[in-house]
Coordinates of C-alpha atoms in Angstrom, one line a residue:
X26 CA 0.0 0.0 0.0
X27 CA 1.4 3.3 -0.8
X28 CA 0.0 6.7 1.4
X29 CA 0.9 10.4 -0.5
X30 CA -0.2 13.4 1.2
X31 CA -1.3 15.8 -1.1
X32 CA -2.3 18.4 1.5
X33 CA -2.7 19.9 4.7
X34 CA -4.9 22.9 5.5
X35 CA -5.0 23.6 9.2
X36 CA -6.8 20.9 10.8
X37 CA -7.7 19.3 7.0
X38 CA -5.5 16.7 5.4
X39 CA -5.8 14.7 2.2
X40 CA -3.9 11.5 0.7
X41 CA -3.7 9.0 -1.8
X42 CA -3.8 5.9 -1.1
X43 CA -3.0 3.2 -3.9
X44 CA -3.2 -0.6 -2.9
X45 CA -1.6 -3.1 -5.6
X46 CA -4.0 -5.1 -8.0
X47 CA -2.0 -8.7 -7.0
X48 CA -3.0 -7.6 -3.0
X49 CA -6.5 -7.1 -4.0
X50 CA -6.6 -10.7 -6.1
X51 CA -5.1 -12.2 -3.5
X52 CA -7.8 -11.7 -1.1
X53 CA -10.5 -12.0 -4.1
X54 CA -9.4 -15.3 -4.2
X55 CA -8.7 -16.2 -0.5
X56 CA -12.6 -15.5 0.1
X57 CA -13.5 -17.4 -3.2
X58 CA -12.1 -20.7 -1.9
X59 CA -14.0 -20.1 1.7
X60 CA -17.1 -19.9 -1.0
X61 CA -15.8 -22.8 -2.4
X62 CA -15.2 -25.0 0.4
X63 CA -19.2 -24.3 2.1
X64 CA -21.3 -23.9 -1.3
X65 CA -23.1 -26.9 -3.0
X66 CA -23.3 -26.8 -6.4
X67 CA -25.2 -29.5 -8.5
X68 CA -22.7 -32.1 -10.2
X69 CA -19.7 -30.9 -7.4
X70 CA -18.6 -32.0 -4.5
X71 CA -18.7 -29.8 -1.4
X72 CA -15.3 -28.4 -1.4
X73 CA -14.3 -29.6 -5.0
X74 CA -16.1 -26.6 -7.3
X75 CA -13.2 -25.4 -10.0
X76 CA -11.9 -21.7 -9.0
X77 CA -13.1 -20.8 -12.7
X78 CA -16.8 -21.9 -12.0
X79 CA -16.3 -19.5 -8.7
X80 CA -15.4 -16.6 -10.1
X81 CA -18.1 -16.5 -12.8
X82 CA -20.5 -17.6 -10.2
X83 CA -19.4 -15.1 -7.3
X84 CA -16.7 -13.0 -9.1
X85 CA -18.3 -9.9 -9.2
X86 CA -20.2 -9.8 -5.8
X87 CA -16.9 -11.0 -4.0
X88 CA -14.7 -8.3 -5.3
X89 CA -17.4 -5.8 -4.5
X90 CA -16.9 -7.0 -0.9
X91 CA -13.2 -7.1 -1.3
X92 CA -13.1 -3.4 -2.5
X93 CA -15.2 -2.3 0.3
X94 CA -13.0 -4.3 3.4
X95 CA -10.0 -2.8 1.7
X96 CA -10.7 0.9 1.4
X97 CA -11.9 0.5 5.8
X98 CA -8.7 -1.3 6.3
X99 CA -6.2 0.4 4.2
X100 CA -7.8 4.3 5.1
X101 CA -7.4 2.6 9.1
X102 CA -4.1 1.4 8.6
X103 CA -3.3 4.9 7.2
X104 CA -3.9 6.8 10.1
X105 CA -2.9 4.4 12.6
X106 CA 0.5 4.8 10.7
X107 CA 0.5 8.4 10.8
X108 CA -0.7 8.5 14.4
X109 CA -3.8 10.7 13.1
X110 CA -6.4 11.6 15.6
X111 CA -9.8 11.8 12.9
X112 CA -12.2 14.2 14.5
X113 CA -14.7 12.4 12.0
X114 CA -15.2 9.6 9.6
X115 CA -12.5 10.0 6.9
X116 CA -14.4 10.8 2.9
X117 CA -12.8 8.1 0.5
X118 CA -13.5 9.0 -3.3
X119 CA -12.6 6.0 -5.4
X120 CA -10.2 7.5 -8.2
X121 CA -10.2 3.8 -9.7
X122 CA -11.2 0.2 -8.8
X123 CA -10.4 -1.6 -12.4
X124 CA -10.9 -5.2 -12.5
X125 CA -7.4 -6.3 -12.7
X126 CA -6.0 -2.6 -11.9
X127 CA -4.8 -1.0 -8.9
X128 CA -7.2 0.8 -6.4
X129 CA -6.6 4.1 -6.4
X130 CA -8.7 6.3 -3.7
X131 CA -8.4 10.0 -2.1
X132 CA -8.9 10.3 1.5
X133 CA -10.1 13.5 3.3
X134 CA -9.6 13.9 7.1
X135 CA -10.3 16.6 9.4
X136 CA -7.9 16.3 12.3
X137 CA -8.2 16.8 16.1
X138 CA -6.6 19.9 17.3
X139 CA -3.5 19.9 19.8
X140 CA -5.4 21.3 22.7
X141 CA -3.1 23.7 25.1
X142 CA -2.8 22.1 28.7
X143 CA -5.4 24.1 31.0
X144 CA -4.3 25.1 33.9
X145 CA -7.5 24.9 36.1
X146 CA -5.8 26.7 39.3
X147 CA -6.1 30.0 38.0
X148 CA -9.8 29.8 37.6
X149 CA -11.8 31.8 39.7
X150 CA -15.8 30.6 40.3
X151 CA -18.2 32.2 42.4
X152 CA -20.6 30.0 44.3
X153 CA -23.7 30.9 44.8
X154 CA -25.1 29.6 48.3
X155 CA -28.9 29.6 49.3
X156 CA -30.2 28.6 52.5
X157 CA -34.3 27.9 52.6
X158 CA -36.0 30.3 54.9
X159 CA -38.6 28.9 57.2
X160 CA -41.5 30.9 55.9
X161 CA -40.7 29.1 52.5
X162 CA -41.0 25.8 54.3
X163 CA -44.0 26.8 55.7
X164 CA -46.0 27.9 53.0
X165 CA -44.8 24.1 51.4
X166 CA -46.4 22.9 54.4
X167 CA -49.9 25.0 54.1
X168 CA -49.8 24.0 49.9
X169 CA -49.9 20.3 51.3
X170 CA -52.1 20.5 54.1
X171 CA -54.6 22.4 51.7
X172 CA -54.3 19.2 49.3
X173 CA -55.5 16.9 52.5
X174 CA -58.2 18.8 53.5
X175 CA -61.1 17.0 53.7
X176 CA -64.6 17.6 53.4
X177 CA -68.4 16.7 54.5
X178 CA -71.8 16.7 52.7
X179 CA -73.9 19.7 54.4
X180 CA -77.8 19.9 54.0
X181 CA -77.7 23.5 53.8
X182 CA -76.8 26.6 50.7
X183 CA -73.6 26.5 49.6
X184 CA -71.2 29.3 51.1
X185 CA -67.8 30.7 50.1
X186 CA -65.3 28.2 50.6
X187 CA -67.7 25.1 50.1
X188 CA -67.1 22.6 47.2
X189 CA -70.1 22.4 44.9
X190 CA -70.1 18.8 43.1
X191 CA -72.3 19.5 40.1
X192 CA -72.7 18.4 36.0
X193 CA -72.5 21.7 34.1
X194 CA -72.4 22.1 29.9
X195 CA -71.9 25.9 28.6
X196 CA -73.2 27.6 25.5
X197 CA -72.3 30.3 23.4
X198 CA -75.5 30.8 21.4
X199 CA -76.6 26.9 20.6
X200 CA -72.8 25.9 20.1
X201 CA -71.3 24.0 22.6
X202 CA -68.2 25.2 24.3
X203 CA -66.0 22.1 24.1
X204 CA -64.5 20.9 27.6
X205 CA -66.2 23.4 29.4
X206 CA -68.9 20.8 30.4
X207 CA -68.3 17.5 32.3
X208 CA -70.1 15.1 35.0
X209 CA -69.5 15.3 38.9
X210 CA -66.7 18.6 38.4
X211 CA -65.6 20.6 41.7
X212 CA -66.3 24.0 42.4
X213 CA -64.3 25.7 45.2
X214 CA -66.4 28.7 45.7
X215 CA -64.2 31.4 46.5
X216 CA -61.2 30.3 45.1
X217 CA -61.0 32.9 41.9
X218 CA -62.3 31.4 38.4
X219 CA -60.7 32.9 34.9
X220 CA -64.5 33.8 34.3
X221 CA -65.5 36.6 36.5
X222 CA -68.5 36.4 38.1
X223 CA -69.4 32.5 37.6
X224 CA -68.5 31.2 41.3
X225 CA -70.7 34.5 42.6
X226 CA -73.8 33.3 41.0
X227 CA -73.5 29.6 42.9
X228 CA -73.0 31.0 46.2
X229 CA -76.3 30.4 47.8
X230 CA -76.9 27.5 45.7
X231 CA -78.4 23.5 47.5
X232 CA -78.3 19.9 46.6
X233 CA -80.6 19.5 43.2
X234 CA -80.9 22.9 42.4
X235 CA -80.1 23.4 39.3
X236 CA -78.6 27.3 38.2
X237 CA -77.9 29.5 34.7
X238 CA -75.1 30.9 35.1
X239 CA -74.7 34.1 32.3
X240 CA -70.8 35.1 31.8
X241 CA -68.6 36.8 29.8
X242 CA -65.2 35.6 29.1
X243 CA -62.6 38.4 29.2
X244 CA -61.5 40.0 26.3
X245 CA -57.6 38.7 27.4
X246 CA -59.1 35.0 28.1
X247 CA -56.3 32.4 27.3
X248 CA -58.7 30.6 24.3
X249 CA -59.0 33.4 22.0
X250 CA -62.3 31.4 20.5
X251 CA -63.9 32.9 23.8
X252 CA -62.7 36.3 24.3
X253 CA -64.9 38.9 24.6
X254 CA -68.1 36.2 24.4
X255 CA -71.4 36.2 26.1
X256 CA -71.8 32.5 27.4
X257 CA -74.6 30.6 29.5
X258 CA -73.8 27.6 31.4
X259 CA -76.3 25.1 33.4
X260 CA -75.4 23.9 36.1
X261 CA -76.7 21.1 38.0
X262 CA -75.6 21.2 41.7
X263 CA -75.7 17.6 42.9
X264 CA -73.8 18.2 46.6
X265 CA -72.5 20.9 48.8
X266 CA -69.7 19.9 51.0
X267 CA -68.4 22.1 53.8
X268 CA -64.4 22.0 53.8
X269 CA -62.9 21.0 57.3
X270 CA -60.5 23.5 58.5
X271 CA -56.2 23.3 57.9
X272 CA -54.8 20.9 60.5
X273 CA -51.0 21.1 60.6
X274 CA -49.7 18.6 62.7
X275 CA -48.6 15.4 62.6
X276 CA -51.3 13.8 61.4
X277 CA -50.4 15.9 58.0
X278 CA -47.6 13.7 58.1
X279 CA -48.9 10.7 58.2
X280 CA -51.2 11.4 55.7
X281 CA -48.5 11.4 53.2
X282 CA -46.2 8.6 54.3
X283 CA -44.3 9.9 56.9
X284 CA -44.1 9.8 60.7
X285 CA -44.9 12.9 61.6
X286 CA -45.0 16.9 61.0
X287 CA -41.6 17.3 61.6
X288 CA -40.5 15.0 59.1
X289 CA -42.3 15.9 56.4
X290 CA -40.7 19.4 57.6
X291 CA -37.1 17.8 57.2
X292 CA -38.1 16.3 54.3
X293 CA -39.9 19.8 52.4
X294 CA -36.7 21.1 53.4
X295 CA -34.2 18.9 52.1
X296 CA -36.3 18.9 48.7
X297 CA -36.2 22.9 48.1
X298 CA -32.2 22.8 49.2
X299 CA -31.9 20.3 46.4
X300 CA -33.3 22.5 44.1
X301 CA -31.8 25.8 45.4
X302 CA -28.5 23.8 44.9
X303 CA -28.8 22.4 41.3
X304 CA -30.1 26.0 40.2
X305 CA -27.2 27.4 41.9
X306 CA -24.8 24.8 40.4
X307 CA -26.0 25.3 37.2
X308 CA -24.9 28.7 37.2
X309 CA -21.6 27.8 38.6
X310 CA -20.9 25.6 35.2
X311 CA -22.4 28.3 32.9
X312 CA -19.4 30.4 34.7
X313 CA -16.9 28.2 34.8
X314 CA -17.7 27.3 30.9
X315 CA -17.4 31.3 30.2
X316 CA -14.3 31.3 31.8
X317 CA -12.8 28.4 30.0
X318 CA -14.1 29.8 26.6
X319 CA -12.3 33.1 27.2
X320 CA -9.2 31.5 27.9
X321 CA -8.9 29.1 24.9
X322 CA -8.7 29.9 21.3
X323 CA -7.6 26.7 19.5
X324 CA -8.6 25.5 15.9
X325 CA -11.5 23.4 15.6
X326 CA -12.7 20.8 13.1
X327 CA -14.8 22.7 10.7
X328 CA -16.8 19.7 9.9
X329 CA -17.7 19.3 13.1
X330 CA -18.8 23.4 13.7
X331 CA -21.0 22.1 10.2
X332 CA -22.8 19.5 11.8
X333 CA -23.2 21.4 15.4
X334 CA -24.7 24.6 13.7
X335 CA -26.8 22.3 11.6
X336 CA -28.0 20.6 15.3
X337 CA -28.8 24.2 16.2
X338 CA -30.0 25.9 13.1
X339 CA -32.9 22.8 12.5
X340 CA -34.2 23.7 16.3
X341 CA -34.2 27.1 15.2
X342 CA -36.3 26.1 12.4
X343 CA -38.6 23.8 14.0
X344 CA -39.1 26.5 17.0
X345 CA -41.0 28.7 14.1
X346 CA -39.7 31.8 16.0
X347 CA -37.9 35.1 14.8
X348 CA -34.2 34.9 13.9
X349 CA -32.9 36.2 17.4
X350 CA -30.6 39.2 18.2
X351 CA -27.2 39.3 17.7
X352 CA -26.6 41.5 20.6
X353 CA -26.7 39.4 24.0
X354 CA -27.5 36.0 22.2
X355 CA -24.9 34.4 23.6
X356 CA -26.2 31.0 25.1
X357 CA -24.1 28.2 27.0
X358 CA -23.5 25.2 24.5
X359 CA -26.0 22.8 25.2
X360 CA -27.0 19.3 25.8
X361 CA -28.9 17.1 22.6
X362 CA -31.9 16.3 24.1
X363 CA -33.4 19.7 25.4
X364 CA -31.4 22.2 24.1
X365 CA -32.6 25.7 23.7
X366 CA -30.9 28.1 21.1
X367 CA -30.9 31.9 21.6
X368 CA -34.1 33.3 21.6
X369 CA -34.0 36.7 22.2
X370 CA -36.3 38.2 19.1
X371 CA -34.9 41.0 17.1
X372 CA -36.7 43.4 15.3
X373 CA -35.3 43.5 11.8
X374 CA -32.7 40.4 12.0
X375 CA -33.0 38.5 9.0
X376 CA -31.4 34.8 8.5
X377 CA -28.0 35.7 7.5
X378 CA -27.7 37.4 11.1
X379 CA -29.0 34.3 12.6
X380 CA -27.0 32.2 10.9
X381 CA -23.6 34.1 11.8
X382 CA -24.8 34.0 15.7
X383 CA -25.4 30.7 15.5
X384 CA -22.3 29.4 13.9
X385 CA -19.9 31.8 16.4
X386 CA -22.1 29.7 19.2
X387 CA -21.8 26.3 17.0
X388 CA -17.9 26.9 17.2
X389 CA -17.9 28.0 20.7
X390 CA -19.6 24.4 22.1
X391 CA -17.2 22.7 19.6
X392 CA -14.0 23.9 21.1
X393 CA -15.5 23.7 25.1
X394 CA -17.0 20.1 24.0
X395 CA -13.0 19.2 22.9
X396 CA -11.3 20.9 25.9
X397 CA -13.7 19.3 28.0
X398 CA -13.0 15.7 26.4
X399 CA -9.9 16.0 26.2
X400 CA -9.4 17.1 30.3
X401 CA -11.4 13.4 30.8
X402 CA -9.3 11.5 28.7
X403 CA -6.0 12.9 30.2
X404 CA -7.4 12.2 34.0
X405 CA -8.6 9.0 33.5
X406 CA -12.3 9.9 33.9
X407 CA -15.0 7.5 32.4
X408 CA -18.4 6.5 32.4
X409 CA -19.5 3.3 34.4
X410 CA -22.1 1.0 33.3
X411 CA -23.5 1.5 36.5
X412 CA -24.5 5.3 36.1
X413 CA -25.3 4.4 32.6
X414 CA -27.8 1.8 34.2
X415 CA -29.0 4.2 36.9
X416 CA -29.8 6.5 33.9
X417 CA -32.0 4.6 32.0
X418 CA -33.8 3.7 35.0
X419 CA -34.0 7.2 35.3
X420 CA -35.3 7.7 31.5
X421 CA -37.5 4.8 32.1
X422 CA -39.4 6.4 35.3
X423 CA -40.2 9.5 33.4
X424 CA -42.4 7.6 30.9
X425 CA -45.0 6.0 33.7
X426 CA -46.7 3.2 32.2
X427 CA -43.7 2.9 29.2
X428 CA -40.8 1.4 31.5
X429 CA -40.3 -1.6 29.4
X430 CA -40.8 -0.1 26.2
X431 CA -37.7 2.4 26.9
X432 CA -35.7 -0.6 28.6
X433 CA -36.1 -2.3 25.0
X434 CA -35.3 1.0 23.3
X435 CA -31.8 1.1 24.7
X436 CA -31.2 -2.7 24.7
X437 CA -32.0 -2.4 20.7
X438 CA -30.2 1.0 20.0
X439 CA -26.8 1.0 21.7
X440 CA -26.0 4.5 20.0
X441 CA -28.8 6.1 22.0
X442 CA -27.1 5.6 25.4
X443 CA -24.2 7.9 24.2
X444 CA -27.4 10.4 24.6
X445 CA -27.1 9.3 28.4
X446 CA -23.3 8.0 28.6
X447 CA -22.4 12.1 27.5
X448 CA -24.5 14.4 30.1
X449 CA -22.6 12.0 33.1
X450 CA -18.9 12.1 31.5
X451 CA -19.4 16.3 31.1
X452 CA -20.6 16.6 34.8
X453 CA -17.7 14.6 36.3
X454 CA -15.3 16.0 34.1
X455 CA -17.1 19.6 35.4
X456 CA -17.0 18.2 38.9
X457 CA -13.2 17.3 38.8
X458 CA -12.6 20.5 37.2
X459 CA -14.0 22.4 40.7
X460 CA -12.2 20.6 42.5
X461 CA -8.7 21.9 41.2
X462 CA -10.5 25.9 40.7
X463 CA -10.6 28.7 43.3
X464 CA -14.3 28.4 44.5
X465 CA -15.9 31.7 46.3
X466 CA -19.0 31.4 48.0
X467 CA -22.0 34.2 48.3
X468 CA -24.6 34.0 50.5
X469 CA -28.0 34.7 48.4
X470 CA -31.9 34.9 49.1
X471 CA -33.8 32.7 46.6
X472 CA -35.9 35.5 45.7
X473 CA -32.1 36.9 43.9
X474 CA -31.0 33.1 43.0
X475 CA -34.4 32.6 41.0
X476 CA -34.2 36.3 39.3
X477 CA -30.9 35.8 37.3
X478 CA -31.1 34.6 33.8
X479 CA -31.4 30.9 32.9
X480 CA -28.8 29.3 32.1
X481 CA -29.6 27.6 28.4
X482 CA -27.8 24.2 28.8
X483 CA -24.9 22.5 28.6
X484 CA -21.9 21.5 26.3
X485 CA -22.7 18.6 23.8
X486 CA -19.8 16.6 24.4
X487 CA -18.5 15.2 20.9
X488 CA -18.3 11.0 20.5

């Protein structure tokens, strides 16, 4: 086999590669005598079928096959000679494949960059800390306790804060409003409907009474169908139930699996710090990822900023929105499965802006996805099958009722855990990367924690 280089362009490399005709016939005929030794011919003997009969028979399929193992091994061969680091699939354009010639093919290869040695000391990250007040704890508390309440069947006309249990169907003319009927539906009189005035008009109302109730929807009302309409609904009132006043104590607690009030306290509590603290930490990796980006400048792949901006530009599309701003559009690279792209409208942008933002931001999660791999293969940090199992159980929890139907998915497509495998490898590689920065702490309220901007992802690690 003989390798040329006919040239290098940054990252970009091409070759010739020319493997000899008696090499190619050589394996031709290698595979035809394993065809010859398992086919059964009529008027031959297993194993005694004449090489000429073979070749006419299979000739042109096996050297089809033969052409095709030869262009994987020989383009492999040539950059584990050259101890190439292909940031993609090489492109192999056949110059010639002759019968009886040699094969003659051009490889294309975009190249990994040399990525400069970070040096994660000098980094400096703020954390941001947030303790849950009580009063938050509380009102988590009062949001439950309101969810247990229980209530009784009174013989008497319904007051504010009673439940009405009653069949209703409303009208707009002689149409139908659709969904706006429905058997045995509660009404909390008192707690605020979208339509003014419809919960007034039951107040007063008793078991088998049955009530039109005349409305107008508002002219801002959520289904623009009904803005602005004059609607009648009948109402059927089949019970009035009195509620049962808020008990907080430790009953509360029981009621929803626990011992008592003050571990479901301990338990509300632990559940908003989690929060607080993965809201917090995602805006310690958005910084740290800023921080990293401004400190490294290498050369990228451009066929890999290609296929990242194409990633971006068909959620763009699909979103149906208005090309964003330019100004302030700057988004952290983010993870493949729930990504959001800039989307800060701009009056006047046209797609060529978009496409320019987008790109810049394609390149940017390109060069913090290689950095990023890069610091994980250097330390040594990897993936176990056991997070990977922990995270399709996770996958397989969020579709109730579908468990073994995403458990198949991922037996069937190993390719779609790298959708899994890369989310863990970049927080580990993030978490290590912590570890070794200069880490200050502020004390926040949550009411400051939850008014920042939200940070749009993560970095889409490449495979």
């Amino acid at each position: 086999m003989q390798v040329t280089e006919t040239a290098a362009d940054g990252l970009k490399r091409e070759y010739t590669i020319t493997v000899p005709a008696g090499d190619l016939e050589q394996e031709i005929t290698r595979r035809l005598g394993e065809i010859g030794r398992q086919v059964r011919l009529p008027g031959f003997r297993p194993g005694k079928v004449p090489m000429q009969i073979l070749r006419t028979r299979f000739g042109p399929s096996v050297r089809g096959e033969v052409l095709q193992s030869t262009l994987q091994a020989s383009s492999a061969e040539a950059i584990s000679e050259r101890k190439l680091r292909p940031a993609l699939p090489p492109k192999v354009d056949i110059v010639s494949a002759d019968e009886g010639a040699d094969l003659e093919y051009k490889m294309a290869i975009e190249l990994l960059p040399e990525i400069p040695e970070p040096s994660f000391a000098e980094l400096d990250i703020e954390r941001l800390v947030v303790e849950v007040p009580e009063e938050e704890v509380d009102g988590a508390i009062e949001r439950i306790a309101e969810q247990q309440r229980k209530s009784e069947v009174v013989e008497r006309p319904a007051e504010n804060g009673d439940i009405l249990i009653v069949d209703l169907e409303g009208r707009i003319g002689e149409q139908e409003i659709p969904g706006a009927g429905g058997k045995d539906r509660q009404i909390v009189l008192g707690a605020g409907s979208s339509i003014p005035g419809f919960e007034d008009q039951l107040v007063g109302a008793s078991a088998g009474e049955q009530r039109r109730v005349r409305v107008t929807f508002p002219a801002d009302y959520a289904v623009a169908d009904l803005a602005g309409k004059d609607a009648d609904f009948e109402v059927d009132v089949k019970e009035v139930r009195r509620r049962s006043p808020i008990a907080i104590d430790d009953e509360l607690g029981q009621a929803v699996g626990l011992e008592n009030l003050a571990e479901l306290r301990q338990e509300l509590r632990q559940r908003l710090q989690r929060d607080y603290d993965a809201a917090s930490r995602l805006r310690l990796k958005r910084s740290l990822l800023d921080k990293l980006a401004e400190g490294h400048d290498f050369p990228v792949p451009p066929g890999m900023v290609d296929l990242e901006f194409d990633n971006i530009w068909r959620q763009y599309q699909a979103q149906g929105e208005p090309p964003p701003a330019v100004a302030g559009a700057e988004a952290t690279p983010a993870i493949t499965d729930g990504d959001a792209v800039p989307t800060a409208a701009g009056p006047g942008q046209n797609d060529e802006a978009a496409r320019a933002e987008y790109r810049r931001l394609a390149e940017r999660r390109v060069r913090l996805g290689l950095l990023l791999a890069e610091v994980g293969r250097k330390n040594n940090i990897t993936v176990t099958p056991d997070e990977v199992n922990q995270a399709i159980t996770r996958e397989a929890r969020r579709h109730a009722g579908y468990e073994r139907h995403v458990l198949d998915f991922y037996r069937q497509n190993p390719g779609a855990i790298d959708t899994l495998r890369a989310p863990i490898f970049e927080d580990k590689v993030i978490d290590f990367i912590v570890e070794l920065a200069k880490i200050g702490e502020r004390k926040i309220t949550p009411q400051e924690l939850l008014a920042m901007p939200d940070p749009a992802g993560e970095v889409a690690l490449p495979s």
